[in-house]
């Protein structure tokens, strides 16, 4: 009979670990005995996470995934106790703005592409060869229901998550026979700092999507991530899409003239 993997044998590289899904996943893995490498741009948050989880289980790297050279240098400098990475959680990503395409800020578009697409590509490309050489591993990407279902203002954010979904599926094809699994996690309505970032600190606007709902939270998504990575090695979850029970599919949007 196949057995679940022992989390204590996992070393997990996490991008975007300073908040949301990344921070929740860091806590979930360490609680089960795994080692993590927590990366992000906010040093003070990384230091607080390391103080909470312990330096023997949590190595931290201040890092912007948009910087390919810095990413490669940071990976090359990972100390030996954390070097045998066998799970990559490519979590760093964001949405900016909710304007229609004809009003959107092009700088916001550039930032979303640079983070959600380029940063993801740089992370996966830098870490894949080591996992293959060590005999296996697991790449987890963070998509969104917006990668399948358009909504007004989703624009480049939704398109970037469609890219993530397809890239993850393409990785599965490339990695056949390499013992490296790939899973795209695709959450719907989840209450984190996501909306606060999208609306650039406007707390009133950020809170409106969650009014009178029971949204998912970061721990819910972290649990889903964790579960996919401890399944027996012969079992690959290609895509895992989830929504809050209070979220569903809307009617077609039909424009009607007065």
PDB file of C-alpha atoms in Angstrom:
ATOM      1  CA  UNK A   1       0.000   0.000   0.000  1.00  0.00           C
ATOM      2  CA  UNK A   2       1.276   3.474  -0.874  1.00  0.00           C
ATOM      3  CA  UNK A   3       2.061   5.825   2.012  1.00  0.00           C
ATOM      4  CA  UNK A   4       1.819   9.567   2.316  1.00  0.00           C
ATOM      5  CA  UNK A   5       5.179  11.325   2.259  1.00  0.00           C
ATOM      6  CA  UNK A   6       6.854  12.279   5.514  1.00  0.00           C
ATOM      7  CA  UNK A   7       6.801  16.105   5.710  1.00  0.00           C
ATOM      8  CA  UNK A   8       9.960  15.990   7.830  1.00  0.00           C
ATOM      9  CA  UNK A   9      11.808  14.914   4.686  1.00  0.00           C
ATOM     10  CA  UNK A  10      10.741  18.006   2.748  1.00  0.00           C
ATOM     11  CA  UNK A  11      12.723  21.185   2.153  1.00  0.00           C
ATOM     12  CA  UNK A  12      10.404  23.814   0.709  1.00  0.00           C
ATOM     13  CA  UNK A  13      11.469  26.951  -1.185  1.00  0.00           C
ATOM     14  CA  UNK A  14       8.700  29.576  -0.878  1.00  0.00           C
ATOM     15  CA  UNK A  15       8.487  32.864  -2.757  1.00  0.00           C
ATOM     16  CA  UNK A  16       6.250  35.603  -1.412  1.00  0.00           C
ATOM     17  CA  UNK A  17       6.535  34.238   2.139  1.00  0.00           C
ATOM     18  CA  UNK A  18       5.995  37.553   3.898  1.00  0.00           C
ATOM     19  CA  UNK A  19       2.182  37.341   3.926  1.00  0.00           C
ATOM     20  CA  UNK A  20      -0.870  35.457   2.704  1.00  0.00           C
ATOM     21  CA  UNK A  21      -0.520  31.990   1.234  1.00  0.00           C
ATOM     22  CA  UNK A  22       3.271  31.996   1.471  1.00  0.00           C
ATOM     23  CA  UNK A  23       3.441  32.790   5.178  1.00  0.00           C
ATOM     24  CA  UNK A  24       0.606  30.366   5.968  1.00  0.00           C
ATOM     25  CA  UNK A  25       2.317  27.600   3.991  1.00  0.00           C
ATOM     26  CA  UNK A  26       5.595  28.255   5.796  1.00  0.00           C
ATOM     27  CA  UNK A  27       3.878  27.739   9.146  1.00  0.00           C
ATOM     28  CA  UNK A  28       2.031  24.641   7.937  1.00  0.00           C
ATOM     29  CA  UNK A  29       5.154  22.893   6.681  1.00  0.00           C
ATOM     30  CA  UNK A  30       7.279  23.702   9.718  1.00  0.00           C
ATOM     31  CA  UNK A  31       4.502  22.511  12.023  1.00  0.00           C
ATOM     32  CA  UNK A  32       4.883  19.083  10.429  1.00  0.00           C
ATOM     33  CA  UNK A  33       8.680  19.013  10.650  1.00  0.00           C
ATOM     34  CA  UNK A  34       9.700  20.311   7.215  1.00  0.00           C
ATOM     35  CA  UNK A  35      12.443  22.824   6.552  1.00  0.00           C
ATOM     36  CA  UNK A  36      11.609  25.944   4.596  1.00  0.00           C
ATOM     37  CA  UNK A  37      13.432  28.676   2.733  1.00  0.00           C
ATOM     38  CA  UNK A  38      11.252  31.760   3.038  1.00  0.00           C
ATOM     39  CA  UNK A  39      11.839  34.529   0.507  1.00  0.00           C
ATOM     40  CA  UNK A  40      10.266  37.913  -0.026  1.00  0.00           C
ATOM     41  CA  UNK A  41      10.972  41.611  -0.323  1.00  0.00           C
ATOM     42  CA  UNK A  42      10.128  42.670   3.257  1.00  0.00           C
ATOM     43  CA  UNK A  43      13.082  41.770   5.452  1.00  0.00           C
ATOM     44  CA  UNK A  44      11.401  42.652   8.739  1.00  0.00           C
ATOM     45  CA  UNK A  45       8.552  40.242   8.041  1.00  0.00           C
ATOM     46  CA  UNK A  46      10.965  37.472   7.090  1.00  0.00           C
ATOM     47  CA  UNK A  47      12.917  38.038  10.304  1.00  0.00           C
ATOM     48  CA  UNK A  48       9.711  37.860  12.335  1.00  0.00           C
ATOM     49  CA  UNK A  49       8.747  34.615  10.582  1.00  0.00           C
ATOM     50  CA  UNK A  50      12.153  33.103  11.277  1.00  0.00           C
ATOM     51  CA  UNK A  51      11.960  34.141  14.944  1.00  0.00           C
ATOM     52  CA  UNK A  52       8.557  32.449  15.146  1.00  0.00           C
ATOM     53  CA  UNK A  53       9.515  29.219  13.376  1.00  0.00           C
ATOM     54  CA  UNK A  54      13.164  28.863  14.394  1.00  0.00           C
ATOM     55  CA  UNK A  55      16.361  29.337  12.405  1.00  0.00           C
ATOM     56  CA  UNK A  56      16.962  25.577  12.336  1.00  0.00           C
ATOM     57  CA  UNK A  57      13.751  25.129  10.318  1.00  0.00           C
ATOM     58  CA  UNK A  58      13.415  28.464   8.526  1.00  0.00           C
ATOM     59  CA  UNK A  59      16.134  30.028   6.388  1.00  0.00           C
ATOM     60  CA  UNK A  60      15.253  33.472   5.039  1.00  0.00           C
ATOM     61  CA  UNK A  61      16.336  35.378   1.933  1.00  0.00           C
ATOM     62  CA  UNK A  62      15.345  38.948   1.098  1.00  0.00           C
ATOM     63  CA  UNK A  63      14.608  38.675  -2.582  1.00  0.00           C
ATOM     64  CA  UNK A  64      12.579  40.163  -5.429  1.00  0.00           C
ATOM     65  CA  UNK A  65      11.726  37.384  -7.899  1.00  0.00           C
ATOM     66  CA  UNK A  66      11.805  39.910 -10.744  1.00  0.00           C
ATOM     67  CA  UNK A  67      15.610  40.045 -10.356  1.00  0.00           C
ATOM     68  CA  UNK A  68      16.836  36.924 -12.145  1.00  0.00           C
ATOM     69  CA  UNK A  69      20.517  37.403 -11.299  1.00  0.00           C
ATOM     70  CA  UNK A  70      19.808  37.989  -7.609  1.00  0.00           C
ATOM     71  CA  UNK A  71      17.555  34.932  -7.520  1.00  0.00           C
ATOM     72  CA  UNK A  72      20.264  32.698  -8.975  1.00  0.00           C
ATOM     73  CA  UNK A  73      22.891  34.096  -6.601  1.00  0.00           C
ATOM     74  CA  UNK A  74      20.638  33.566  -3.589  1.00  0.00           C
ATOM     75  CA  UNK A  75      19.951  29.950  -4.536  1.00  0.00           C
ATOM     76  CA  UNK A  76      23.662  29.283  -5.039  1.00  0.00           C
ATOM     77  CA  UNK A  77      24.349  30.629  -1.531  1.00  0.00           C
ATOM     78  CA  UNK A  78      21.769  28.537   0.340  1.00  0.00           C
ATOM     79  CA  UNK A  79      23.525  26.817   3.283  1.00  0.00           C
ATOM     80  CA  UNK A  80      23.979  23.042   3.195  1.00  0.00           C
ATOM     81  CA  UNK A  81      21.237  22.137   5.731  1.00  0.00           C
ATOM     82  CA  UNK A  82      18.656  23.725   3.389  1.00  0.00           C
ATOM     83  CA  UNK A  83      20.226  22.939   0.029  1.00  0.00           C
ATOM     84  CA  UNK A  84      18.325  19.761  -0.883  1.00  0.00           C
ATOM     85  CA  UNK A  85      15.161  21.510  -2.020  1.00  0.00           C
ATOM     86  CA  UNK A  86      12.418  19.096  -3.067  1.00  0.00           C
ATOM     87  CA  UNK A  87       9.345  21.362  -3.074  1.00  0.00           C
ATOM     88  CA  UNK A  88       9.151  24.722  -4.830  1.00  0.00           C
ATOM     89  CA  UNK A  89       6.176  26.912  -3.961  1.00  0.00           C
ATOM     90  CA  UNK A  90       6.197  29.665  -6.594  1.00  0.00           C
ATOM     91  CA  UNK A  91       3.731  31.828  -4.737  1.00  0.00           C
ATOM     92  CA  UNK A  92       4.855  35.437  -5.336  1.00  0.00           C
ATOM     93  CA  UNK A  93       2.247  37.340  -7.296  1.00  0.00           C
ATOM     94  CA  UNK A  94      -0.210  40.208  -7.157  1.00  0.00           C
ATOM     95  CA  UNK A  95      -3.086  42.062  -8.766  1.00  0.00           C
ATOM     96  CA  UNK A  96      -3.007  45.818  -9.277  1.00  0.00           C
ATOM     97  CA  UNK A  97      -6.073  47.847 -10.135  1.00  0.00           C
ATOM     98  CA  UNK A  98      -9.523  46.887 -11.351  1.00  0.00           C
ATOM     99  CA  UNK A  99      -9.956  49.316 -14.219  1.00  0.00           C
ATOM    100  CA  UNK A 100     -11.028  48.245 -17.706  1.00  0.00           C
ATOM    101  CA  UNK A 101      -8.161  47.784 -20.159  1.00  0.00           C
ATOM    102  CA  UNK A 102      -8.696  51.164 -21.806  1.00  0.00           C
ATOM    103  CA  UNK A 103      -8.175  52.939 -18.463  1.00  0.00           C
ATOM    104  CA  UNK A 104      -5.600  50.659 -16.826  1.00  0.00           C
ATOM    105  CA  UNK A 105      -2.223  51.907 -15.625  1.00  0.00           C
ATOM    106  CA  UNK A 106       0.442  50.431 -17.915  1.00  0.00           C
ATOM    107  CA  UNK A 107       2.978  50.458 -15.070  1.00  0.00           C
ATOM    108  CA  UNK A 108       0.608  48.183 -13.142  1.00  0.00           C
ATOM    109  CA  UNK A 109       0.473  45.863 -16.148  1.00  0.00           C
ATOM    110  CA  UNK A 110       4.262  45.765 -16.310  1.00  0.00           C
ATOM    111  CA  UNK A 111       4.524  44.947 -12.600  1.00  0.00           C
ATOM    112  CA  UNK A 112       2.005  42.113 -12.827  1.00  0.00           C
ATOM    113  CA  UNK A 113       3.748  40.584 -15.833  1.00  0.00           C
ATOM    114  CA  UNK A 114       7.172  40.971 -14.222  1.00  0.00           C
ATOM    115  CA  UNK A 115       6.048  39.305 -10.983  1.00  0.00           C
ATOM    116  CA  UNK A 116       3.307  36.833 -11.919  1.00  0.00           C
ATOM    117  CA  UNK A 117       4.956  35.596 -15.106  1.00  0.00           C
ATOM    118  CA  UNK A 118       8.659  36.453 -15.230  1.00  0.00           C
ATOM    119  CA  UNK A 119       9.262  35.932 -11.517  1.00  0.00           C
ATOM    120  CA  UNK A 120       7.551  32.562 -11.679  1.00  0.00           C
ATOM    121  CA  UNK A 121       9.610  31.519 -14.706  1.00  0.00           C
ATOM    122  CA  UNK A 122      12.892  32.583 -13.119  1.00  0.00           C
ATOM    123  CA  UNK A 123      12.085  30.737  -9.889  1.00  0.00           C
ATOM    124  CA  UNK A 124      11.125  27.473 -11.535  1.00  0.00           C
ATOM    125  CA  UNK A 125      13.966  27.516 -14.047  1.00  0.00           C
ATOM    126  CA  UNK A 126      16.559  28.144 -11.350  1.00  0.00           C
ATOM    127  CA  UNK A 127      15.402  25.326  -9.080  1.00  0.00           C
ATOM    128  CA  UNK A 128      14.303  22.589 -11.477  1.00  0.00           C
ATOM    129  CA  UNK A 129      17.762  21.260 -12.441  1.00  0.00           C
ATOM    130  CA  UNK A 130      18.694  20.605  -8.814  1.00  0.00           C
ATOM    131  CA  UNK A 131      15.504  18.679  -8.136  1.00  0.00           C
ATOM    132  CA  UNK A 132      16.025  16.569 -11.252  1.00  0.00           C
ATOM    133  CA  UNK A 133      19.627  15.842 -10.246  1.00  0.00           C
ATOM    134  CA  UNK A 134      18.516  14.810  -6.757  1.00  0.00           C
ATOM    135  CA  UNK A 135      15.953  12.411  -8.162  1.00  0.00           C
ATOM    136  CA  UNK A 136      12.657  14.224  -7.840  1.00  0.00           C
ATOM    137  CA  UNK A 137      10.553  16.914  -6.303  1.00  0.00           C
ATOM    138  CA  UNK A 138       7.405  18.981  -6.650  1.00  0.00           C
ATOM    139  CA  UNK A 139       6.683  22.369  -8.242  1.00  0.00           C
ATOM    140  CA  UNK A 140       3.586  24.141  -6.929  1.00  0.00           C
ATOM    141  CA  UNK A 141       2.392  27.226  -8.783  1.00  0.00           C
ATOM    142  CA  UNK A 142      -0.317  29.596  -7.629  1.00  0.00           C
ATOM    143  CA  UNK A 143      -2.968  30.316 -10.213  1.00  0.00           C
ATOM    144  CA  UNK A 144      -6.501  31.609  -9.703  1.00  0.00           C
ATOM    145  CA  UNK A 145     -10.047  31.004 -10.815  1.00  0.00           C
ATOM    146  CA  UNK A 146      -9.408  34.219 -12.777  1.00  0.00           C
ATOM    147  CA  UNK A 147      -7.207  32.122 -15.043  1.00  0.00           C
ATOM    148  CA  UNK A 148     -10.363  30.354 -16.260  1.00  0.00           C
ATOM    149  CA  UNK A 149     -13.188  32.818 -15.691  1.00  0.00           C
ATOM    150  CA  UNK A 150     -13.042  36.433 -16.869  1.00  0.00           C
ATOM    151  CA  UNK A 151     -14.555  39.265 -14.875  1.00  0.00           C
ATOM    152  CA  UNK A 152     -14.562  43.030 -15.507  1.00  0.00           C
ATOM    153  CA  UNK A 153     -11.201  44.501 -14.584  1.00  0.00           C
ATOM    154  CA  UNK A 154      -9.377  41.164 -14.392  1.00  0.00           C
ATOM    155  CA  UNK A 155      -7.389  42.176 -17.467  1.00  0.00           C
ATOM    156  CA  UNK A 156      -3.707  41.387 -17.191  1.00  0.00           C
ATOM    157  CA  UNK A 157      -4.084  39.737 -13.782  1.00  0.00           C
ATOM    158  CA  UNK A 158      -6.472  37.091 -15.112  1.00  0.00           C
ATOM    159  CA  UNK A 159      -4.376  36.660 -18.242  1.00  0.00           C
ATOM    160  CA  UNK A 160      -1.249  36.152 -16.139  1.00  0.00           C
ATOM    161  CA  UNK A 161      -2.979  33.429 -14.145  1.00  0.00           C
ATOM    162  CA  UNK A 162      -4.088  31.733 -17.361  1.00  0.00           C
ATOM    163  CA  UNK A 163      -0.404  31.752 -18.299  1.00  0.00           C
ATOM    164  CA  UNK A 164       0.514  30.174 -14.957  1.00  0.00           C
ATOM    165  CA  UNK A 165      -2.032  27.411 -15.497  1.00  0.00           C
ATOM    166  CA  UNK A 166      -0.769  26.580 -18.966  1.00  0.00           C
ATOM    167  CA  UNK A 167       2.876  26.804 -17.945  1.00  0.00           C
ATOM    168  CA  UNK A 168       2.242  24.327 -15.132  1.00  0.00           C
ATOM    169  CA  UNK A 169       0.595  21.907 -17.564  1.00  0.00           C
ATOM    170  CA  UNK A 170       3.469  22.350 -20.002  1.00  0.00           C
ATOM    171  CA  UNK A 171       5.938  21.588 -17.207  1.00  0.00           C
ATOM    172  CA  UNK A 172       4.145  18.302 -16.601  1.00  0.00           C
ATOM    173  CA  UNK A 173       4.799  17.377 -20.221  1.00  0.00           C
ATOM    174  CA  UNK A 174       8.465  18.404 -20.056  1.00  0.00           C
ATOM    175  CA  UNK A 175       9.100  16.548 -16.798  1.00  0.00           C
ATOM    176  CA  UNK A 176       7.739  13.179 -17.811  1.00  0.00           C
ATOM    177  CA  UNK A 177      10.084  10.533 -16.421  1.00  0.00           C
ATOM    178  CA  UNK A 178      11.937  12.956 -14.119  1.00  0.00           C
ATOM    179  CA  UNK A 179       9.951  12.181 -10.944  1.00  0.00           C
ATOM    180  CA  UNK A 180       9.081  15.862 -10.528  1.00  0.00           C
ATOM    181  CA  UNK A 181       5.423  16.582  -9.898  1.00  0.00           C
ATOM    182  CA  UNK A 182       3.638  19.828 -10.838  1.00  0.00           C
ATOM    183  CA  UNK A 183       0.465  21.239  -9.316  1.00  0.00           C
ATOM    184  CA  UNK A 184      -1.344  24.492 -10.061  1.00  0.00           C
ATOM    185  CA  UNK A 185      -3.399  25.727  -7.102  1.00  0.00           C
ATOM    186  CA  UNK A 186      -6.326  27.880  -8.267  1.00  0.00           C
ATOM    187  CA  UNK A 187      -8.154  29.696  -5.445  1.00  0.00           C
ATOM    188  CA  UNK A 188     -11.233  31.835  -5.659  1.00  0.00           C
ATOM    189  CA  UNK A 189     -12.468  34.312  -3.045  1.00  0.00           C
ATOM    190  CA  UNK A 190      -9.863  34.349  -0.276  1.00  0.00           C
ATOM    191  CA  UNK A 191      -9.440  37.077   2.322  1.00  0.00           C
ATOM    192  CA  UNK A 192      -5.755  38.039   2.601  1.00  0.00           C
ATOM    193  CA  UNK A 193      -3.796  41.204   1.803  1.00  0.00           C
ATOM    194  CA  UNK A 194      -4.576  40.539  -1.877  1.00  0.00           C
ATOM    195  CA  UNK A 195      -7.246  43.230  -2.219  1.00  0.00           C
ATOM    196  CA  UNK A 196      -5.292  45.705  -0.097  1.00  0.00           C
ATOM    197  CA  UNK A 197      -2.420  45.368  -2.573  1.00  0.00           C
ATOM    198  CA  UNK A 198      -4.773  45.521  -5.568  1.00  0.00           C
ATOM    199  CA  UNK A 199      -6.237  48.801  -4.343  1.00  0.00           C
ATOM    200  CA  UNK A 200      -2.870  50.185  -3.188  1.00  0.00           C
ATOM    201  CA  UNK A 201      -3.679  50.438   0.491  1.00  0.00           C
ATOM    202  CA  UNK A 202      -7.295  51.636   0.228  1.00  0.00           C
ATOM    203  CA  UNK A 203      -8.752  49.562   3.054  1.00  0.00           C
ATOM    204  CA  UNK A 204     -12.361  50.550   2.352  1.00  0.00           C
ATOM    205  CA  UNK A 205     -12.227  49.329  -1.254  1.00  0.00           C
ATOM    206  CA  UNK A 206     -10.179  46.288  -0.264  1.00  0.00           C
ATOM    207  CA  UNK A 207     -12.777  45.143   2.243  1.00  0.00           C
ATOM    208  CA  UNK A 208     -15.821  45.369  -0.025  1.00  0.00           C
ATOM    209  CA  UNK A 209     -15.405  41.992  -1.826  1.00  0.00           C
ATOM    210  CA  UNK A 210     -15.651  40.203   1.536  1.00  0.00           C
ATOM    211  CA  UNK A 211     -18.663  42.015   3.046  1.00  0.00           C
ATOM    212  CA  UNK A 212     -21.354  39.547   4.208  1.00  0.00           C
ATOM    213  CA  UNK A 213     -19.444  36.556   2.859  1.00  0.00           C
ATOM    214  CA  UNK A 214     -17.530  33.664   4.392  1.00  0.00           C
ATOM    215  CA  UNK A 215     -14.414  33.755   2.245  1.00  0.00           C
ATOM    216  CA  UNK A 216     -11.594  31.257   2.327  1.00  0.00           C
ATOM    217  CA  UNK A 217      -8.444  32.303   4.174  1.00  0.00           C
ATOM    218  CA  UNK A 218      -4.706  31.782   3.765  1.00  0.00           C
ATOM    219  CA  UNK A 219      -4.702  28.729   6.037  1.00  0.00           C
ATOM    220  CA  UNK A 220      -7.304  27.033   3.828  1.00  0.00           C
ATOM    221  CA  UNK A 221      -5.085  27.452   0.783  1.00  0.00           C
ATOM    222  CA  UNK A 222      -1.939  26.452   2.676  1.00  0.00           C
ATOM    223  CA  UNK A 223      -3.647  23.227   3.721  1.00  0.00           C
ATOM    224  CA  UNK A 224      -4.497  22.479   0.096  1.00  0.00           C
ATOM    225  CA  UNK A 225      -0.919  23.151  -0.982  1.00  0.00           C
ATOM    226  CA  UNK A 226       0.459  20.970   1.806  1.00  0.00           C
ATOM    227  CA  UNK A 227      -1.883  18.078   0.989  1.00  0.00           C
ATOM    228  CA  UNK A 228      -0.897  17.922  -2.667  1.00  0.00           C
ATOM    229  CA  UNK A 229       2.798  17.698  -1.773  1.00  0.00           C
ATOM    230  CA  UNK A 230       2.553  14.864   0.742  1.00  0.00           C
ATOM    231  CA  UNK A 231       0.509  12.548  -1.476  1.00  0.00           C
ATOM    232  CA  UNK A 232       2.272   9.326  -2.494  1.00  0.00           C
ATOM    233  CA  UNK A 233       4.859   9.862  -5.220  1.00  0.00           C
ATOM    234  CA  UNK A 234       2.842   8.050  -7.897  1.00  0.00           C
ATOM    235  CA  UNK A 235      -0.011  10.549  -7.501  1.00  0.00           C
ATOM    236  CA  UNK A 236       0.061  13.996  -9.199  1.00  0.00           C
ATOM    237  CA  UNK A 237      -2.663  16.604  -8.777  1.00  0.00           C
ATOM    238  CA  UNK A 238      -2.403  18.599 -12.011  1.00  0.00           C
ATOM    239  CA  UNK A 239      -4.817  21.359 -11.022  1.00  0.00           C
ATOM    240  CA  UNK A 240      -6.688  22.047  -7.806  1.00  0.00           C
ATOM    241  CA  UNK A 241      -9.376  24.716  -8.090  1.00  0.00           C
ATOM    242  CA  UNK A 242     -11.416  25.832  -5.112  1.00  0.00           C
ATOM    243  CA  UNK A 243     -13.945  28.509  -4.239  1.00  0.00           C
ATOM    244  CA  UNK A 244     -15.598  29.660  -1.041  1.00  0.00           C
ATOM    245  CA  UNK A 245     -19.051  28.106  -0.688  1.00  0.00           C
ATOM    246  CA  UNK A 246     -20.444  31.642  -0.872  1.00  0.00           C
ATOM    247  CA  UNK A 247     -18.905  32.138  -4.329  1.00  0.00           C
ATOM    248  CA  UNK A 248     -20.252  30.636  -7.539  1.00  0.00           C
ATOM    249  CA  UNK A 249     -20.595  31.390 -11.256  1.00  0.00           C
ATOM    250  CA  UNK A 250     -22.495  34.468 -12.390  1.00  0.00           C
ATOM    251  CA  UNK A 251     -24.909  34.935 -15.285  1.00  0.00           C
ATOM    252  CA  UNK A 252     -23.738  36.087 -18.689  1.00  0.00           C
ATOM    253  CA  UNK A 253     -23.139  39.836 -18.761  1.00  0.00           C
ATOM    254  CA  UNK A 254     -25.411  41.155 -21.512  1.00  0.00           C
ATOM    255  CA  UNK A 255     -25.256  44.812 -22.448  1.00  0.00           C
ATOM    256  CA  UNK A 256     -28.689  46.333 -23.101  1.00  0.00           C
ATOM    257  CA  UNK A 257     -29.214  49.700 -24.726  1.00  0.00           C
ATOM    258  CA  UNK A 258     -31.616  52.132 -23.121  1.00  0.00           C
TER     259      UNK A 258
END
